[in-house]
Every structure is written in C-alpha cells, then in structure tokens.
mmCIF file of C-alpha atoms and ligand atoms in Angstrom:
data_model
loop_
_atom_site.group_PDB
_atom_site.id
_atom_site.type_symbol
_atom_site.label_atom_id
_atom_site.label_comp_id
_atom_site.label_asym_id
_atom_site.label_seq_id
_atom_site.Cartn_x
_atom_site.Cartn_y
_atom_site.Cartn_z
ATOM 1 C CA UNK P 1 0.000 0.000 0.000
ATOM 2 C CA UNK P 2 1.494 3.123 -0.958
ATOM 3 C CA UNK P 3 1.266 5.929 1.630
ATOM 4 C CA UNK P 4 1.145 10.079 0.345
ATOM 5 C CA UNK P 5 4.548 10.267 -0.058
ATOM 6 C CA UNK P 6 4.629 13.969 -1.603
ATOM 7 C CA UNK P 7 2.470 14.961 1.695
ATOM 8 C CA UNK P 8 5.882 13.569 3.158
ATOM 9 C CA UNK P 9 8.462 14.870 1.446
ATOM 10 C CA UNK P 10 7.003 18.521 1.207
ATOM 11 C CA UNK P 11 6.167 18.692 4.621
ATOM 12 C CA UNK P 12 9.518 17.652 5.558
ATOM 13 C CA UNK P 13 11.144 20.144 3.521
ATOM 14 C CA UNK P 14 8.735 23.044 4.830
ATOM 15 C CA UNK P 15 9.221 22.245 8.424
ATOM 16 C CA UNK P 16 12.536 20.817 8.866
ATOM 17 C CA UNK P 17 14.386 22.119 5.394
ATOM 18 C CA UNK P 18 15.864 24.394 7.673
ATOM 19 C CA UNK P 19 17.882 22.531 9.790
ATOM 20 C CA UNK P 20 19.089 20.892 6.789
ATOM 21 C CA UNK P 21 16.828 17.591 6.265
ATOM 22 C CA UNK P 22 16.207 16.267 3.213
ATOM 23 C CA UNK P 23 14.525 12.284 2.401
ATOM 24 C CA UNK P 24 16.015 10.964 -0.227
ATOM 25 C CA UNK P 25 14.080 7.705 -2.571
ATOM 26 C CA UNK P 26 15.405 5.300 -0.456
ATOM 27 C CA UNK P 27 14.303 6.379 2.823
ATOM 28 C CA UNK P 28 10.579 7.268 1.089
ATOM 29 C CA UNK P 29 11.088 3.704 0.191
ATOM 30 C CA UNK P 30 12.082 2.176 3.705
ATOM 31 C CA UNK P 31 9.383 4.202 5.496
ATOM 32 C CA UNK P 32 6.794 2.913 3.139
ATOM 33 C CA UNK P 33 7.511 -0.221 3.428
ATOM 34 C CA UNK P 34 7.758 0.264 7.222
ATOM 35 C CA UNK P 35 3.876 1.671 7.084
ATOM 36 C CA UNK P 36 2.867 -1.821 5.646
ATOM 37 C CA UNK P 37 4.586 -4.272 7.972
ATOM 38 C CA UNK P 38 3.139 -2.211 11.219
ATOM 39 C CA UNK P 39 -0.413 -1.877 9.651
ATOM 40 C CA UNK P 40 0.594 -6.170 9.248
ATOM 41 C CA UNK P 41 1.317 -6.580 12.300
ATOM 42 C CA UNK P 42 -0.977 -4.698 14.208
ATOM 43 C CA UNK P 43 -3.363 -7.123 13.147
ATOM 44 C CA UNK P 44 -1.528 -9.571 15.830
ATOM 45 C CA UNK P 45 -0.842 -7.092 18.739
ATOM 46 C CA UNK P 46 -0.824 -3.469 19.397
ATOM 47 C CA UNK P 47 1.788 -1.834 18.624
ATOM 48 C CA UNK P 48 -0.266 1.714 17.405
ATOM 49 C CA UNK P 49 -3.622 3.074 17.409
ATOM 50 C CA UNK P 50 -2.963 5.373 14.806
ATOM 51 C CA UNK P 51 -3.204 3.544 11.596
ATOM 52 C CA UNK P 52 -4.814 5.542 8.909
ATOM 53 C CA UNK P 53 -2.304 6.328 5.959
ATOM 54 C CA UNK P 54 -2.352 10.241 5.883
ATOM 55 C CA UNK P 55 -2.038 10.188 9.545
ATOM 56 C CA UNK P 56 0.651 7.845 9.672
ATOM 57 C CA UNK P 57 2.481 9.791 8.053
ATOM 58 C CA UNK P 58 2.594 13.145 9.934
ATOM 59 C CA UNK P 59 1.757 11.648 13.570
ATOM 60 C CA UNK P 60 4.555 9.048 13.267
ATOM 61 C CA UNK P 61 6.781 9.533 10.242
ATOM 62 C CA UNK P 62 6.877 13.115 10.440
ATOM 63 C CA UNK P 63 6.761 13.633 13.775
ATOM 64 C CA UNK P 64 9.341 11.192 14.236
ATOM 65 C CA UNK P 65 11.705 13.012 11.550
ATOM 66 C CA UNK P 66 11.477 16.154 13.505
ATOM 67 C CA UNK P 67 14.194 15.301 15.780
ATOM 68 C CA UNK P 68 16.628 14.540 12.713
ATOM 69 C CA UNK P 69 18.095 17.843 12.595
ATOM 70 C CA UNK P 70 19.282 17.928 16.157
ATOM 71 C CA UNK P 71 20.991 14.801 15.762
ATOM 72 C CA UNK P 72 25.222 15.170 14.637
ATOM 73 C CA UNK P 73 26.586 13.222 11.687
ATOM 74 C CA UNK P 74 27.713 9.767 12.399
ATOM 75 C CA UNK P 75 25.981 10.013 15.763
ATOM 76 C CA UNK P 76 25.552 6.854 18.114
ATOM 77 C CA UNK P 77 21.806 7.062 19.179
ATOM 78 C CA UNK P 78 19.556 5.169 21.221
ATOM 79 C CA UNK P 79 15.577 5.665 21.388
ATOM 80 C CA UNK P 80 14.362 5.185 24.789
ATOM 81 C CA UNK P 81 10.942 3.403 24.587
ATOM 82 C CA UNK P 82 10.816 3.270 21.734
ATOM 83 C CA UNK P 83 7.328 0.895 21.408
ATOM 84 C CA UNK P 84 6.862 0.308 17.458
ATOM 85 C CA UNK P 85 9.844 1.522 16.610
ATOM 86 C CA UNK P 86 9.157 5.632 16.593
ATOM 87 C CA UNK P 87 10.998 7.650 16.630
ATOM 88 C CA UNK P 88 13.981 4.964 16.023
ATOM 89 C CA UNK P 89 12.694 3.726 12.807
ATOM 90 C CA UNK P 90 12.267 6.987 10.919
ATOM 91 C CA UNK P 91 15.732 8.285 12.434
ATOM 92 C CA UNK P 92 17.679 5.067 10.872
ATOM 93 C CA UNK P 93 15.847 5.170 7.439
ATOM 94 C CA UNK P 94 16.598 9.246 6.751
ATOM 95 C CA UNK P 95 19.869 9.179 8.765
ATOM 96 C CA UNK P 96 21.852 5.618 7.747
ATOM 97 C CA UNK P 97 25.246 7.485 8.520
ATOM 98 C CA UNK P 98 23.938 7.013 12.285
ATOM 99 C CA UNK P 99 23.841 3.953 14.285
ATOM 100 C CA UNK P 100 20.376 3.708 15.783
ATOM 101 C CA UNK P 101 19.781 1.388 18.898
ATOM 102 C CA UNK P 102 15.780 1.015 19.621
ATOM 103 C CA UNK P 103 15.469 0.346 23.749
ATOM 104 C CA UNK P 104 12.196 -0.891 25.065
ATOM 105 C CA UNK P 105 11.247 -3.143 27.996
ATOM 106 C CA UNK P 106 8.946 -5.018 25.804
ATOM 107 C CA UNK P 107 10.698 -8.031 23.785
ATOM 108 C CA UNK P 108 7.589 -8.270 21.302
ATOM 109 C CA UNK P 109 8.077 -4.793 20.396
ATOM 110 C CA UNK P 110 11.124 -5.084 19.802
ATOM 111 C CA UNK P 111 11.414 -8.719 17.678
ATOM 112 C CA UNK P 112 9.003 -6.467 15.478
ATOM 113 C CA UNK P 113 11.445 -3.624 15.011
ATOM 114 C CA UNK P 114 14.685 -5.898 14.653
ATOM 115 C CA UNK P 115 12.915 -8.066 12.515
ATOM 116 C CA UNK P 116 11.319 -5.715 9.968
ATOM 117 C CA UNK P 117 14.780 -3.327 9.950
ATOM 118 C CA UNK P 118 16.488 -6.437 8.603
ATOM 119 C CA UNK P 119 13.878 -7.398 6.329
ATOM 120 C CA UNK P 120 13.606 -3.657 5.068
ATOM 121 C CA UNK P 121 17.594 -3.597 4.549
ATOM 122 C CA UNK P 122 17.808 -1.029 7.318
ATOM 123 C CA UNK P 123 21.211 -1.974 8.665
ATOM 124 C CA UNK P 124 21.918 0.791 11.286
ATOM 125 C CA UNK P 125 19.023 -0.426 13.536
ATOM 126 C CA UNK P 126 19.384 -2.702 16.119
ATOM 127 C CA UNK P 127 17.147 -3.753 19.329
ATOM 128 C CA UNK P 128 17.905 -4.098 23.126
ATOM 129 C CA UNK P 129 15.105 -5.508 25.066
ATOM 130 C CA UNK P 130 15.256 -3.732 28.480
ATOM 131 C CA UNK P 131 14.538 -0.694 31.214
ATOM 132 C CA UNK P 132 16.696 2.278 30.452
ATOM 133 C CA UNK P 133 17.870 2.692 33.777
ATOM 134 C CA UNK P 134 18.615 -0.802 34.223
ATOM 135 C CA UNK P 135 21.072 -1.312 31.401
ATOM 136 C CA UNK P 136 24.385 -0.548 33.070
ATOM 137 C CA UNK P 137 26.267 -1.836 30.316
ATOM 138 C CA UNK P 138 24.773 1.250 27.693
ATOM 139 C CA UNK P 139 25.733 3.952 30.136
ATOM 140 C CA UNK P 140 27.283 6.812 28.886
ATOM 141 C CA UNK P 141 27.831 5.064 25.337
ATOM 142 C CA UNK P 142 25.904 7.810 23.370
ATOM 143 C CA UNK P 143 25.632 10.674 21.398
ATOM 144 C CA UNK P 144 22.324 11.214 21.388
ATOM 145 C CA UNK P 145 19.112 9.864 23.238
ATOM 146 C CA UNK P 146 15.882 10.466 21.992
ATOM 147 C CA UNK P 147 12.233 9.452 23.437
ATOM 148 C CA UNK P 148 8.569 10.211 22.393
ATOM 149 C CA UNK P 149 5.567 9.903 24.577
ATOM 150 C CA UNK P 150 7.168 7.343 27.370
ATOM 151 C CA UNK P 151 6.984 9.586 30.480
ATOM 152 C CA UNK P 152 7.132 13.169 32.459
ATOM 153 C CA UNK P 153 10.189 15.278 31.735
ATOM 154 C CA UNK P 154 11.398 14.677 35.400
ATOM 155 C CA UNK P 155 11.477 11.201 35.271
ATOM 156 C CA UNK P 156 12.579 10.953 31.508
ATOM 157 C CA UNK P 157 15.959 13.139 32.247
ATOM 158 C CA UNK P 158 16.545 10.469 35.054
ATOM 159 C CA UNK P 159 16.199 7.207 33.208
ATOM 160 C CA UNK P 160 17.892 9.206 29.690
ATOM 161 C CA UNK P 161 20.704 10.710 30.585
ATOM 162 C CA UNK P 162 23.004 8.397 32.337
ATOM 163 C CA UNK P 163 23.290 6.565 28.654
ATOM 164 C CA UNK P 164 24.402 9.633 26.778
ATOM 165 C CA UNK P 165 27.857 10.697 26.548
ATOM 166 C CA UNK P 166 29.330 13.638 28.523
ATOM 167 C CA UNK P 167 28.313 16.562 25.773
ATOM 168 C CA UNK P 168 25.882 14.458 24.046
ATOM 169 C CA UNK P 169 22.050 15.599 23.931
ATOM 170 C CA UNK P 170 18.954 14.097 24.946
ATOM 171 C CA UNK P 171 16.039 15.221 22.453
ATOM 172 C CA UNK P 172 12.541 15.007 24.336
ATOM 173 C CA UNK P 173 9.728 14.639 22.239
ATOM 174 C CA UNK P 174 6.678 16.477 23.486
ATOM 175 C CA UNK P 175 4.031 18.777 22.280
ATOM 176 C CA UNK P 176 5.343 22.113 24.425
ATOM 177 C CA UNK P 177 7.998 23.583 26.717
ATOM 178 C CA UNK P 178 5.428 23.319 29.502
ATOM 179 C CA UNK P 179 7.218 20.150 31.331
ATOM 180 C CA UNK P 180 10.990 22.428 31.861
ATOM 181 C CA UNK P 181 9.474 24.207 34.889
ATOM 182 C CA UNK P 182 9.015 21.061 37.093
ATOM 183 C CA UNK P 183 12.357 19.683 35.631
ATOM 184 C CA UNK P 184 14.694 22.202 36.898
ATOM 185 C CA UNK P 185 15.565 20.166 40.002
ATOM 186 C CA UNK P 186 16.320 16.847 37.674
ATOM 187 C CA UNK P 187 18.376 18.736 35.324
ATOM 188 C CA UNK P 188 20.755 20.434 38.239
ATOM 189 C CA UNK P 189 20.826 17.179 39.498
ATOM 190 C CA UNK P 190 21.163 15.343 36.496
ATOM 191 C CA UNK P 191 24.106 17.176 35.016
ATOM 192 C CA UNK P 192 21.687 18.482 32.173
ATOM 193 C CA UNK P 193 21.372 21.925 30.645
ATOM 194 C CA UNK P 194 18.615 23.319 28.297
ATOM 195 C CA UNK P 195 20.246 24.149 25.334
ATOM 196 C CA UNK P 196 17.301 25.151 22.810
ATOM 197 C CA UNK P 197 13.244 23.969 21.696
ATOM 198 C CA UNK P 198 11.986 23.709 18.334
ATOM 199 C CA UNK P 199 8.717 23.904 18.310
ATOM 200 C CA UNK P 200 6.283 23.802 15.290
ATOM 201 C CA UNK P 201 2.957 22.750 13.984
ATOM 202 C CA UNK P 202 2.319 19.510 12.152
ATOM 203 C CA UNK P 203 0.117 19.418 9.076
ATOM 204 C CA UNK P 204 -3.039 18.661 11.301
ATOM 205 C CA UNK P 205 -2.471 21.590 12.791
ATOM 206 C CA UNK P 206 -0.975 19.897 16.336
ATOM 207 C CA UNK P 207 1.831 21.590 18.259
ATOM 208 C CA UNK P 208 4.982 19.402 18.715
ATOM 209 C CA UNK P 209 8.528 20.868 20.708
ATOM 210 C CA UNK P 210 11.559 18.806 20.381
ATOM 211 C CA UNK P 211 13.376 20.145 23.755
ATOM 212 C CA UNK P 212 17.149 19.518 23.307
ATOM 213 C CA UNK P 213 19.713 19.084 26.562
ATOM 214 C CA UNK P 214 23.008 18.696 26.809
ATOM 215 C CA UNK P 215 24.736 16.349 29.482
ATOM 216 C CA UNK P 216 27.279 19.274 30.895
ATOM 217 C CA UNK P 217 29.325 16.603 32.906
ATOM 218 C CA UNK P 218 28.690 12.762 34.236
ATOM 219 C CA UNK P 219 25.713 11.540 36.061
ATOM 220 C CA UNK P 220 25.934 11.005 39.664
ATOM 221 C CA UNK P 221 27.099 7.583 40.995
ATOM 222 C CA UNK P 222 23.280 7.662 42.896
ATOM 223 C CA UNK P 223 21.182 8.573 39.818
ATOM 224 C CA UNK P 224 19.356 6.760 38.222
ATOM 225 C CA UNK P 225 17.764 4.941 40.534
ATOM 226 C CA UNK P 226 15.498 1.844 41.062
ATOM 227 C CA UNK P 227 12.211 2.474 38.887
ATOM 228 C CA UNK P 228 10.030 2.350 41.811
ATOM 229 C CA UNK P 229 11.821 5.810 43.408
ATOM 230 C CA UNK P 230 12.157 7.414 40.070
ATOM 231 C CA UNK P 231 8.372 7.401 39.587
ATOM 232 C CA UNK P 232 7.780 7.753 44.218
ATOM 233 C CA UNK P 233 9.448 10.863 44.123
ATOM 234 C CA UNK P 234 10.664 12.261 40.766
ATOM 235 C CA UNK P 235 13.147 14.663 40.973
HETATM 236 N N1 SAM O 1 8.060 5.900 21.567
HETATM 237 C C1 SAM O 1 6.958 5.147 20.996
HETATM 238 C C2 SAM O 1 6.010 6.079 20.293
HETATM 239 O O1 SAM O 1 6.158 7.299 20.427
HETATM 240 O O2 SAM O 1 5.105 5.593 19.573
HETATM 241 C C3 SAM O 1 6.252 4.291 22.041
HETATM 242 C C4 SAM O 1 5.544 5.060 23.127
HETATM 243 S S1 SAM O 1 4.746 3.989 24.271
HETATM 244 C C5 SAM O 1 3.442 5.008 24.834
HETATM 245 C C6 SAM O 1 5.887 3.975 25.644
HETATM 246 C C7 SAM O 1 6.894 2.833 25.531
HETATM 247 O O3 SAM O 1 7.920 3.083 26.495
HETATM 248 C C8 SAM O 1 6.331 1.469 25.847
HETATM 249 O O4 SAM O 1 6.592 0.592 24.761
HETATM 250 C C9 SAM O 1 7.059 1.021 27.122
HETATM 251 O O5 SAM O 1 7.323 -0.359 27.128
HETATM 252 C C10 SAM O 1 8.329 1.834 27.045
HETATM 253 N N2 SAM O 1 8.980 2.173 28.330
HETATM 254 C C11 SAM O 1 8.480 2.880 29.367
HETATM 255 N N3 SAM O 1 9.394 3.055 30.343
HETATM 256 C C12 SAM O 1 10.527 2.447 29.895
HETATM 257 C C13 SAM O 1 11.841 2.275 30.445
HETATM 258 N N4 SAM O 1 12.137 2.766 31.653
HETATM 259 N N5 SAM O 1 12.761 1.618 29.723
HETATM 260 C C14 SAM O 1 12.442 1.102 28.504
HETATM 261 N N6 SAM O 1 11.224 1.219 27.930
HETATM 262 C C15 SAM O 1 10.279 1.887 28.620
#
C-alpha cells in the first residue's frame, strides 16, 4: 500500500528544510515499506492506534523526523521506549550514517522492530530488550538519546541521561515547553542543561517541541535509581 509520499516529502522540507533535512528515494522507500509491515502486524498485537495512511504519516513519520536535525553526523543514538519503533525507525531510514539502537522493555516490540529493519535492509538499527535505567552496560555510550511519549520530563531526564555521553544531547519529544518548569531540580541534578526547543505545527495543525539538553558533565554515581523511586518521588 502506498502511503502520500509527496504529503511527506514537502512537509519535511517546509518544516525541517531548515535545519538541513532532506529524504532521499530510499528512505521514502524504507518508510513505506515500514507503514505496511506495522499496519501487518498490528493485526496480531498493538503496537499503534494510529493507523490511517495520511495520519501515519505526519503523527509518526513526520513527527518522528522532527528530531533529525538535532541529531550530529555519524551520531551513536539510542531511542528510549521506543514501542513500534518511533521515533527509532524513521531516524535510521533518513539518517543511515547514524547507528540507531531502539530500547524498550517489551521483547515483542522489539522482535518487530529488529525483525522488519532487517527485512527492510535497514542496517543501522538494532534492538535491546530492556529498562533504560537498568542497562548498566549502555551507560554513557551515546551521542544522542531520543524518546517520544514514554513519560514526564522529570522522570525521563533520570532514566535518559546516564546513557548519553558527557556533551551528548537528549532530544525530548513532546508537544510544548510546559514540562521544563518542574524539571529544573532533575536537570541540576542530572548534570543536564537546556540548550534550545523547536517547536512547530504539524500538518493537522498539532503543536509538537523537540526540547534539546546537553549532558554538561557525568551523572551522579546515585542517579538513576530503582524504577520504583524514580516514579515515588521524581526529581
Ligand atoms: N516511543 C513510541 C512512540 O512514540 O510511539 C512508544 C511510546 S509507548 C506510549 C511507551 C513505551 O515506552 C512502551 O513501549 C514502554 O514499554 C516503554 N517504556 C516505558 N518506560 C521504559 C523504560 N524505563 N525503559 C524502557 N522502555 C520503557
């Protein structure tokens, strides 16, 4: 099934042509092809609710490309939560000098992902089945973390940042700045710093913000910690 792929590549260039992203045949190709093995599998288990074509494409491809700009060239990045594979799938297909690593505590989630990015060809994606602020081994091994819709900004700087690299960035995926008031206390403590927000509209109209940070210096030895206190008493 084909999805609207000028209402995707215009769009792209309108709202991020800017910051210098482009889609190029291949990618068009790869996120196609991407549309029609989720609608497939859906069919099994849930992996998104949103499922008509022209929506598709600007809630999760486009959405999901809006973080593309912020991310540097031959970055290591990792997707926190990544569920069905957004934003990590769109971030490997436009960006394949970048190694992508999807991270979700849900294994079928992410046997869909690893299976359909080899299936697809898409060779800078790989899977890790786990809890961000479990895996010990990922710490500070990246240049740039990204998550969409898993949790509040307080408790997404805690289980985030300890994987990125001393001046790497987290991008947060969220539809305003509203969140950075109650995160000032996990950023001090976190070793993060604000650096800039780029919000804009997508085609429907809906207002998205990618809020970039930038890990300043390592995490604490006592952050993060156990999931149960992160979500008790965010910081
Ligand atoms: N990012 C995807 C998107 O925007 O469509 C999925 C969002 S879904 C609402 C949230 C996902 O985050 C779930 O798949 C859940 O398993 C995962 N998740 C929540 N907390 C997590 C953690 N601490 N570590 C890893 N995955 C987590």
């Amino acid at each position: 099934m084909s999805i609207n792929r000028i209402l995707l590549t215009e769009s792209v260039n309108d709202l991020f042509g800017h910051l210098g992203v482009t889609l190029n045949e291949d990618s068009i190709d790869a996120l196609e092809a991407y549309y029609d093995a989720v609608i497939e599998a859906n069919k099994e288990f849930n992996l998104t609710s949103i499922t008509a074509k022209d929506e598709f494409v600007v809630k999760h491809l486009i959405d999901s490309i809006a973080g593309v700009g912020f991310i540097p060239e031959n970055a290591k990045v990792i997707d926190v939560g990544s569920g069905g594979g957004f934003p990590s799938f769109p971030i490997a297909a436009v960006r394949t000098d970048c190694s992508v690593t999807a991270l979700d505590s849900t294994a079928k989630k992410m046997n869909f992902v690893g299976n359909t990015a080899r299936f697809l060809g898409v060779k800078n994606l790989t899977t890790v089945v786990g809890r961000a602020e479990e895996c010990k081994s990922l710490f500070g091994k990246y240049d740039v973390v990204t998550a969409r819709a898993v949790s509040a900004l307080p408790i997404l700087l805690e289980i985030c940042s300890p994987l990125i690299k001393v001046g790497g960035v987290m991008l947060a995926y969220k539809t305003d700045e509203s969140e950075l008031e109650v995160s000032k206390t996990a950023l001090e403590k976190l070793n993060m710093t604000h650096k800039t927000s780029f919000s804009f509209n997508l085609p429907t109209g809906d207002r998205r913000s990618i809020l970039v940070f930038e890990k300043t210096a390592p995490t604490p030895n006592q952050y993060p910690r156990q999931y149960g206190q992160i979500k008790k008493r965010p910081l």
